[in-house]
Amino acid sequence: MRELGLEITRDYRNKAPHFVSVLNGAFIFTADLVRNINLPLTLDFLALSSYGNAQNSSGEVELLKDLRLPIAGKDVIVVEDIVDTGITLNYLMGYLEARKPASVKVAALLSKPSRRKVQVPIHYLGFEIEDAYVYGYGLDRAQEDRNLPFITSIKS
Ligand code: PRP
């Protein structure tokens, strides 16, 4: 978190980035990341779901909760907990770009490149991981275990 926060703080010097956090999974990552950023910033949330309670993406992204704040002209930083197939992030990039932000970058805690179906940009990445079902630290296992203060996995 300190490393990512420092990098973003340096890259956005003299700017005030607008964070868009993707609920539910990114809520803990977002809270820790923004506390490591030494800039004026704004923050909004939206909720997307492509998994429901399943372990594999349905391929269809559902907008469960929309943004509250306009993003036109803003330097947006998307905060995602994990990029798996890339379908969710690809949908979100299109959704955001249509609202004419000045820029959009992506901060993701985890990425599983071996599972990618759509290529998506990740500008700030915590960790690249193998194909295992991970949960804890905001990520769920059938909606439970988001409160675990660490990330653990079930090998697939
Ligand atoms: C997870 C995660 C990402 C998405 C990544 O969300 O938070 O948004 O899946 O998968 P993808 O790259 O294959 O699209 P999920 O739909 O499980 O909802 P949640 O954040 O509420 O747990």
PDB file of C-alpha atoms and ligand atoms in Angstrom:
ATOM      1  CA  MET A   1       0.000   0.000   0.000  1.00  0.00           C
ATOM      2  CA  ARG A   2       2.841   2.359   0.861  1.00  0.00           C
ATOM      3  CA  GLU A   3       4.600   1.657  -2.453  1.00  0.00           C
ATOM      4  CA  LEU A   4       1.450   2.091  -4.542  1.00  0.00           C
ATOM      5  CA  GLY A   5       0.459   5.189  -2.594  1.00  0.00           C
ATOM      6  CA  LEU A   6       3.879   6.756  -3.087  1.00  0.00           C
ATOM      7  CA  GLU A   7       3.852   6.026  -6.816  1.00  0.00           C
ATOM      8  CA  ILE A   8       0.408   7.568  -7.276  1.00  0.00           C
ATOM      9  CA  THR A   9       1.335  10.558  -5.110  1.00  0.00           C
ATOM     10  CA  ARG A  10       4.390  11.173  -7.319  1.00  0.00           C
ATOM     11  CA  ASP A  11       2.562  10.650 -10.634  1.00  0.00           C
ATOM     12  CA  TYR A  12      -0.324  12.972  -9.727  1.00  0.00           C
ATOM     13  CA  ARG A  13       1.710  15.795  -8.186  1.00  0.00           C
ATOM     14  CA  ASN A  14      -0.206  19.104  -8.510  1.00  0.00           C
ATOM     15  CA  LYS A  15      -3.342  17.195  -9.472  1.00  0.00           C
ATOM     16  CA  ALA A  16      -6.336  16.004  -7.482  1.00  0.00           C
ATOM     17  CA  PRO A  17      -7.219  12.501  -8.651  1.00  0.00           C
ATOM     18  CA  HIS A  18     -10.766  11.224  -8.450  1.00  0.00           C
ATOM     19  CA  PHE A  19     -10.935   7.635  -7.228  1.00  0.00           C
ATOM     20  CA  VAL A  20     -13.649   5.277  -8.417  1.00  0.00           C
ATOM     21  CA  SER A  21     -13.753   2.225  -6.192  1.00  0.00           C
ATOM     22  CA  VAL A  22     -15.493  -0.900  -7.454  1.00  0.00           C
ATOM     23  CA  LEU A  23     -17.673  -2.431  -4.770  1.00  0.00           C
ATOM     24  CA  ASN A  24     -17.872  -4.724  -3.118  1.00  0.00           C
ATOM     25  CA  GLY A  25     -14.473  -6.392  -3.337  1.00  0.00           C
ATOM     26  CA  ALA A  26     -12.313  -3.247  -3.395  1.00  0.00           C
ATOM     27  CA  PHE A  27     -13.588  -1.654  -0.198  1.00  0.00           C
ATOM     28  CA  ILE A  28     -10.670  -2.601   2.053  1.00  0.00           C
ATOM     29  CA  PHE A  29      -8.012  -2.067  -0.629  1.00  0.00           C
ATOM     30  CA  THR A  30      -9.484   1.366  -1.354  1.00  0.00           C
ATOM     31  CA  ALA A  31      -9.486   2.345   2.321  1.00  0.00           C
ATOM     32  CA  ASP A  32      -5.842   1.360   2.755  1.00  0.00           C
ATOM     33  CA  LEU A  33      -4.670   2.791  -0.579  1.00  0.00           C
ATOM     34  CA  VAL A  34      -6.149   6.277  -0.212  1.00  0.00           C
ATOM     35  CA  ARG A  35      -4.694   6.596   3.282  1.00  0.00           C
ATOM     36  CA  ASN A  36      -1.275   6.199   1.670  1.00  0.00           C
ATOM     37  CA  ILE A  37      -1.822   8.998  -0.854  1.00  0.00           C
ATOM     38  CA  ASN A  38      -0.635  12.455   0.088  1.00  0.00           C
ATOM     39  CA  LEU A  39      -2.721  14.540  -2.328  1.00  0.00           C
ATOM     40  CA  PRO A  40      -6.081  16.283  -2.324  1.00  0.00           C
ATOM     41  CA  LEU A  41      -8.432  13.689  -3.757  1.00  0.00           C
ATOM     42  CA  THR A  42     -12.083  12.823  -4.203  1.00  0.00           C
ATOM     43  CA  LEU A  43     -13.660   9.399  -4.015  1.00  0.00           C
ATOM     44  CA  ASP A  44     -16.776   7.715  -5.311  1.00  0.00           C
ATOM     45  CA  PHE A  45     -18.055   4.151  -5.475  1.00  0.00           C
ATOM     46  CA  LEU A  46     -19.930   2.038  -7.918  1.00  0.00           C
ATOM     47  CA  ALA A  47     -20.983  -1.567  -7.633  1.00  0.00           C
ATOM     48  CA  LEU A  48     -20.608  -4.074 -10.430  1.00  0.00           C
ATOM     49  CA  SER A  49     -21.136  -7.788 -10.400  1.00  0.00           C
ATOM     50  CA  SER A  50     -20.359 -10.492 -12.891  1.00  0.00           C
ATOM     51  CA  TYR A  51     -20.017 -13.415 -10.502  1.00  0.00           C
ATOM     52  CA  GLY A  52     -23.011 -13.476  -8.151  1.00  0.00           C
ATOM     53  CA  ASN A  53     -22.181 -16.352  -5.815  1.00  0.00           C
ATOM     54  CA  ALA A  54     -20.421 -18.371  -8.501  1.00  0.00           C
ATOM     55  CA  GLN A  55     -16.673 -18.961  -8.719  1.00  0.00           C
ATOM     56  CA  ASN A  56     -16.568 -18.230 -12.451  1.00  0.00           C
ATOM     57  CA  SER A  57     -17.620 -15.081 -14.240  1.00  0.00           C
ATOM     58  CA  SER A  58     -20.979 -15.233 -15.988  1.00  0.00           C
ATOM     59  CA  GLY A  59     -19.516 -12.926 -18.654  1.00  0.00           C
ATOM     60  CA  GLU A  60     -22.320 -10.420 -18.147  1.00  0.00           C
ATOM     61  CA  VAL A  61     -21.615  -7.357 -16.038  1.00  0.00           C
ATOM     62  CA  GLU A  62     -24.424  -5.852 -14.036  1.00  0.00           C
ATOM     63  CA  LEU A  63     -24.351  -2.275 -12.735  1.00  0.00           C
ATOM     64  CA  LEU A  64     -25.728  -2.618  -9.205  1.00  0.00           C
ATOM     65  CA  LYS A  65     -24.973   0.907  -7.987  1.00  0.00           C
ATOM     66  CA  ASP A  66     -24.128   3.943 -10.102  1.00  0.00           C
ATOM     67  CA  LEU A  67     -21.655   6.755  -9.436  1.00  0.00           C
ATOM     68  CA  ARG A  68     -22.877   9.712  -7.423  1.00  0.00           C
ATOM     69  CA  LEU A  69     -20.415  12.290  -8.717  1.00  0.00           C
ATOM     70  CA  PRO A  70     -19.735  13.452 -12.298  1.00  0.00           C
ATOM     71  CA  ILE A  71     -16.331  12.461 -13.719  1.00  0.00           C
ATOM     72  CA  ALA A  72     -16.154  14.759 -16.794  1.00  0.00           C
ATOM     73  CA  GLY A  73     -12.743  16.440 -16.871  1.00  0.00           C
ATOM     74  CA  LYS A  74     -11.472  14.457 -13.863  1.00  0.00           C
ATOM     75  CA  ASP A  75      -8.288  12.427 -13.577  1.00  0.00           C
ATOM     76  CA  VAL A  76      -9.936   9.159 -12.634  1.00  0.00           C
ATOM     77  CA  ILE A  77      -8.187   6.269 -10.918  1.00  0.00           C
ATOM     78  CA  VAL A  78     -10.233   3.056 -10.848  1.00  0.00           C
ATOM     79  CA  VAL A  79      -9.631   0.883  -7.798  1.00  0.00           C
ATOM     80  CA  GLU A  80     -10.253  -2.835  -8.315  1.00  0.00           C
ATOM     81  CA  ASP A  81      -9.478  -5.703  -5.968  1.00  0.00           C
ATOM     82  CA  ILE A  82      -8.800  -8.259  -8.699  1.00  0.00           C
ATOM     83  CA  VAL A  83      -8.626  -8.465 -12.479  1.00  0.00           C
ATOM     84  CA  ASP A  84      -9.413 -11.987 -13.625  1.00  0.00           C
ATOM     85  CA  THR A  85     -10.947 -12.386 -17.113  1.00  0.00           C
ATOM     86  CA  GLY A  86     -10.853  -8.579 -17.495  1.00  0.00           C
ATOM     87  CA  ILE A  87     -14.541  -8.526 -18.472  1.00  0.00           C
ATOM     88  CA  THR A  88     -15.597  -6.336 -15.537  1.00  0.00           C
ATOM     89  CA  LEU A  89     -12.802  -3.819 -16.011  1.00  0.00           C
ATOM     90  CA  ASN A  90     -13.312  -3.723 -19.776  1.00  0.00           C
ATOM     91  CA  TYR A  91     -16.986  -2.905 -19.232  1.00  0.00           C
ATOM     92  CA  LEU A  92     -16.089  -0.279 -16.651  1.00  0.00           C
ATOM     93  CA  MET A  93     -13.506   1.433 -18.885  1.00  0.00           C
ATOM     94  CA  GLY A  94     -16.134   1.837 -21.606  1.00  0.00           C
ATOM     95  CA  TYR A  95     -18.652   3.104 -19.082  1.00  0.00           C
ATOM     96  CA  LEU A  96     -16.216   5.698 -17.703  1.00  0.00           C
ATOM     97  CA  GLU A  97     -14.749   6.823 -21.053  1.00  0.00           C
ATOM     98  CA  ALA A  98     -18.274   7.650 -22.276  1.00  0.00           C
ATOM     99  CA  ARG A  99     -18.476  10.211 -19.452  1.00  0.00           C
ATOM    100  CA  LYS A 100     -15.460  12.156 -20.786  1.00  0.00           C
ATOM    101  CA  PRO A 101     -12.929  12.128 -17.939  1.00  0.00           C
ATOM    102  CA  ALA A 102      -9.570  13.875 -18.534  1.00  0.00           C
ATOM    103  CA  SER A 103      -7.802  10.537 -17.941  1.00  0.00           C
ATOM    104  CA  VAL A 104      -8.487   7.066 -16.580  1.00  0.00           C
ATOM    105  CA  LYS A 105      -5.912   4.847 -14.910  1.00  0.00           C
ATOM    106  CA  VAL A 106      -6.369   1.608 -13.027  1.00  0.00           C
ATOM    107  CA  ALA A 107      -5.055   0.479  -9.652  1.00  0.00           C
ATOM    108  CA  ALA A 108      -5.604  -3.231  -8.964  1.00  0.00           C
ATOM    109  CA  LEU A 109      -4.505  -5.171  -5.933  1.00  0.00           C
ATOM    110  CA  LEU A 110      -4.340  -8.538  -7.725  1.00  0.00           C
ATOM    111  CA  SER A 111      -4.143  -9.726 -11.329  1.00  0.00           C
ATOM    112  CA  LYS A 112      -4.479 -13.246 -12.744  1.00  0.00           C
ATOM    113  CA  PRO A 113      -3.018 -12.854 -16.247  1.00  0.00           C
ATOM    114  CA  SER A 114      -3.481 -16.560 -17.083  1.00  0.00           C
ATOM    115  CA  ARG A 115      -7.269 -16.089 -16.939  1.00  0.00           C
ATOM    116  CA  ARG A 116      -7.502 -13.013 -19.151  1.00  0.00           C
ATOM    117  CA  LYS A 117     -10.157 -13.043 -21.901  1.00  0.00           C
ATOM    118  CA  VAL A 118     -10.044  -9.304 -22.657  1.00  0.00           C
ATOM    119  CA  GLN A 119      -6.890  -7.209 -22.525  1.00  0.00           C
ATOM    120  CA  VAL A 120      -7.228  -4.356 -20.051  1.00  0.00           C
ATOM    121  CA  PRO A 121      -4.716  -1.801 -18.766  1.00  0.00           C
ATOM    122  CA  ILE A 122      -3.452  -1.961 -15.171  1.00  0.00           C
ATOM    123  CA  HIS A 123      -1.256   1.025 -14.313  1.00  0.00           C
ATOM    124  CA  TYR A 124      -0.719   0.320 -10.614  1.00  0.00           C
ATOM    125  CA  LEU A 125      -0.597  -3.339  -9.599  1.00  0.00           C
ATOM    126  CA  GLY A 126      -0.136  -4.891  -6.177  1.00  0.00           C
ATOM    127  CA  PHE A 127       0.538  -8.524  -7.067  1.00  0.00           C
ATOM    128  CA  GLU A 128       0.349 -10.841 -10.047  1.00  0.00           C
ATOM    129  CA  ILE A 129      -0.979 -14.234  -8.921  1.00  0.00           C
ATOM    130  CA  GLU A 130      -1.513 -17.730 -10.295  1.00  0.00           C
ATOM    131  CA  ASP A 131      -4.966 -19.142 -11.040  1.00  0.00           C
ATOM    132  CA  ALA A 132      -6.287 -19.870  -7.567  1.00  0.00           C
ATOM    133  CA  TYR A 133      -9.580 -18.858  -5.956  1.00  0.00           C
ATOM    134  CA  VAL A 134      -8.571 -16.087  -3.564  1.00  0.00           C
ATOM    135  CA  TYR A 135     -10.584 -14.473  -0.812  1.00  0.00           C
ATOM    136  CA  GLY A 136     -10.228 -12.311   2.275  1.00  0.00           C
ATOM    137  CA  TYR A 137      -9.207  -8.626   2.575  1.00  0.00           C
ATOM    138  CA  GLY A 138     -12.418  -7.540   0.829  1.00  0.00           C
ATOM    139  CA  LEU A 139     -12.688 -10.476  -1.575  1.00  0.00           C
ATOM    140  CA  ASP A 140     -15.473 -12.904  -0.856  1.00  0.00           C
ATOM    141  CA  ARG A 141     -16.061 -16.625  -0.780  1.00  0.00           C
ATOM    142  CA  ALA A 142     -19.800 -16.860  -1.627  1.00  0.00           C
ATOM    143  CA  GLN A 143     -20.185 -13.398  -0.004  1.00  0.00           C
ATOM    144  CA  GLU A 144     -18.478 -14.486   3.219  1.00  0.00           C
ATOM    145  CA  ASP A 145     -14.954 -13.970   4.572  1.00  0.00           C
ATOM    146  CA  ARG A 146     -14.519 -10.419   3.228  1.00  0.00           C
ATOM    147  CA  ASN A 147     -13.441  -9.413   6.742  1.00  0.00           C
ATOM    148  CA  LEU A 148     -10.375 -11.677   6.876  1.00  0.00           C
ATOM    149  CA  PRO A 149      -7.389  -9.381   7.456  1.00  0.00           C
ATOM    150  CA  PHE A 150      -5.313 -11.371   4.929  1.00  0.00           C
ATOM    151  CA  ILE A 151      -5.757 -12.989   1.504  1.00  0.00           C
ATOM    152  CA  THR A 152      -5.881 -16.759   1.297  1.00  0.00           C
ATOM    153  CA  SER A 153      -6.700 -19.223  -1.488  1.00  0.00           C
ATOM    154  CA  ILE A 154      -8.263 -22.458  -2.618  1.00  0.00           C
ATOM    155  CA  LYS A 155      -6.139 -23.993  -5.387  1.00  0.00           C
ATOM    156  CA  SER A 156      -8.114 -24.824  -8.542  1.00  0.00           C
TER     157      SER A 156
HETATM  158  C1  PRP B   1     -14.944  -9.493  -8.795  1.00  0.00           C
HETATM  159  C2  PRP B   1     -13.860  -8.438  -8.632  1.00  0.00           C
HETATM  160  C3  PRP B   1     -13.820  -7.771  -9.965  1.00  0.00           C
HETATM  161  C4  PRP B   1     -14.235  -8.871 -10.926  1.00  0.00           C
HETATM  162  C5  PRP B   1     -13.037  -9.396 -11.645  1.00  0.00           C
HETATM  163  O1  PRP B   1     -16.187  -8.919  -8.554  1.00  0.00           O
HETATM  164  O2  PRP B   1     -14.176  -7.532  -7.609  1.00  0.00           O
HETATM  165  O3  PRP B   1     -14.712  -6.693 -10.043  1.00  0.00           O
HETATM  166  O4  PRP B   1     -14.834  -9.904 -10.139  1.00  0.00           O
HETATM  167  O5  PRP B   1     -13.364 -10.451 -12.498  1.00  0.00           O
HETATM  168  P1  PRP B   1     -13.254 -10.376 -14.070  1.00  0.00           P
HETATM  169  O6  PRP B   1     -11.925  -9.770 -14.401  1.00  0.00           O
HETATM  170  O7  PRP B   1     -13.320 -11.837 -14.481  1.00  0.00           O
HETATM  171  O8  PRP B   1     -14.396  -9.598 -14.609  1.00  0.00           O
HETATM  172  P2  PRP B   1     -17.516  -9.756  -8.220  1.00  0.00           P
HETATM  173  O9  PRP B   1     -18.377  -9.788  -9.458  1.00  0.00           O
HETATM  174  O10 PRP B   1     -17.139 -11.083  -7.618  1.00  0.00           O
HETATM  175  O11 PRP B   1     -18.249  -8.845  -7.162  1.00  0.00           O
HETATM  176  P3  PRP B   1     -17.731  -8.335  -5.707  1.00  0.00           P
HETATM  177  O12 PRP B   1     -16.660  -7.301  -5.970  1.00  0.00           O
HETATM  178  O13 PRP B   1     -18.941  -7.735  -5.107  1.00  0.00           O
HETATM  179  O14 PRP B   1     -17.200  -9.524  -4.941  1.00  0.00           O
END
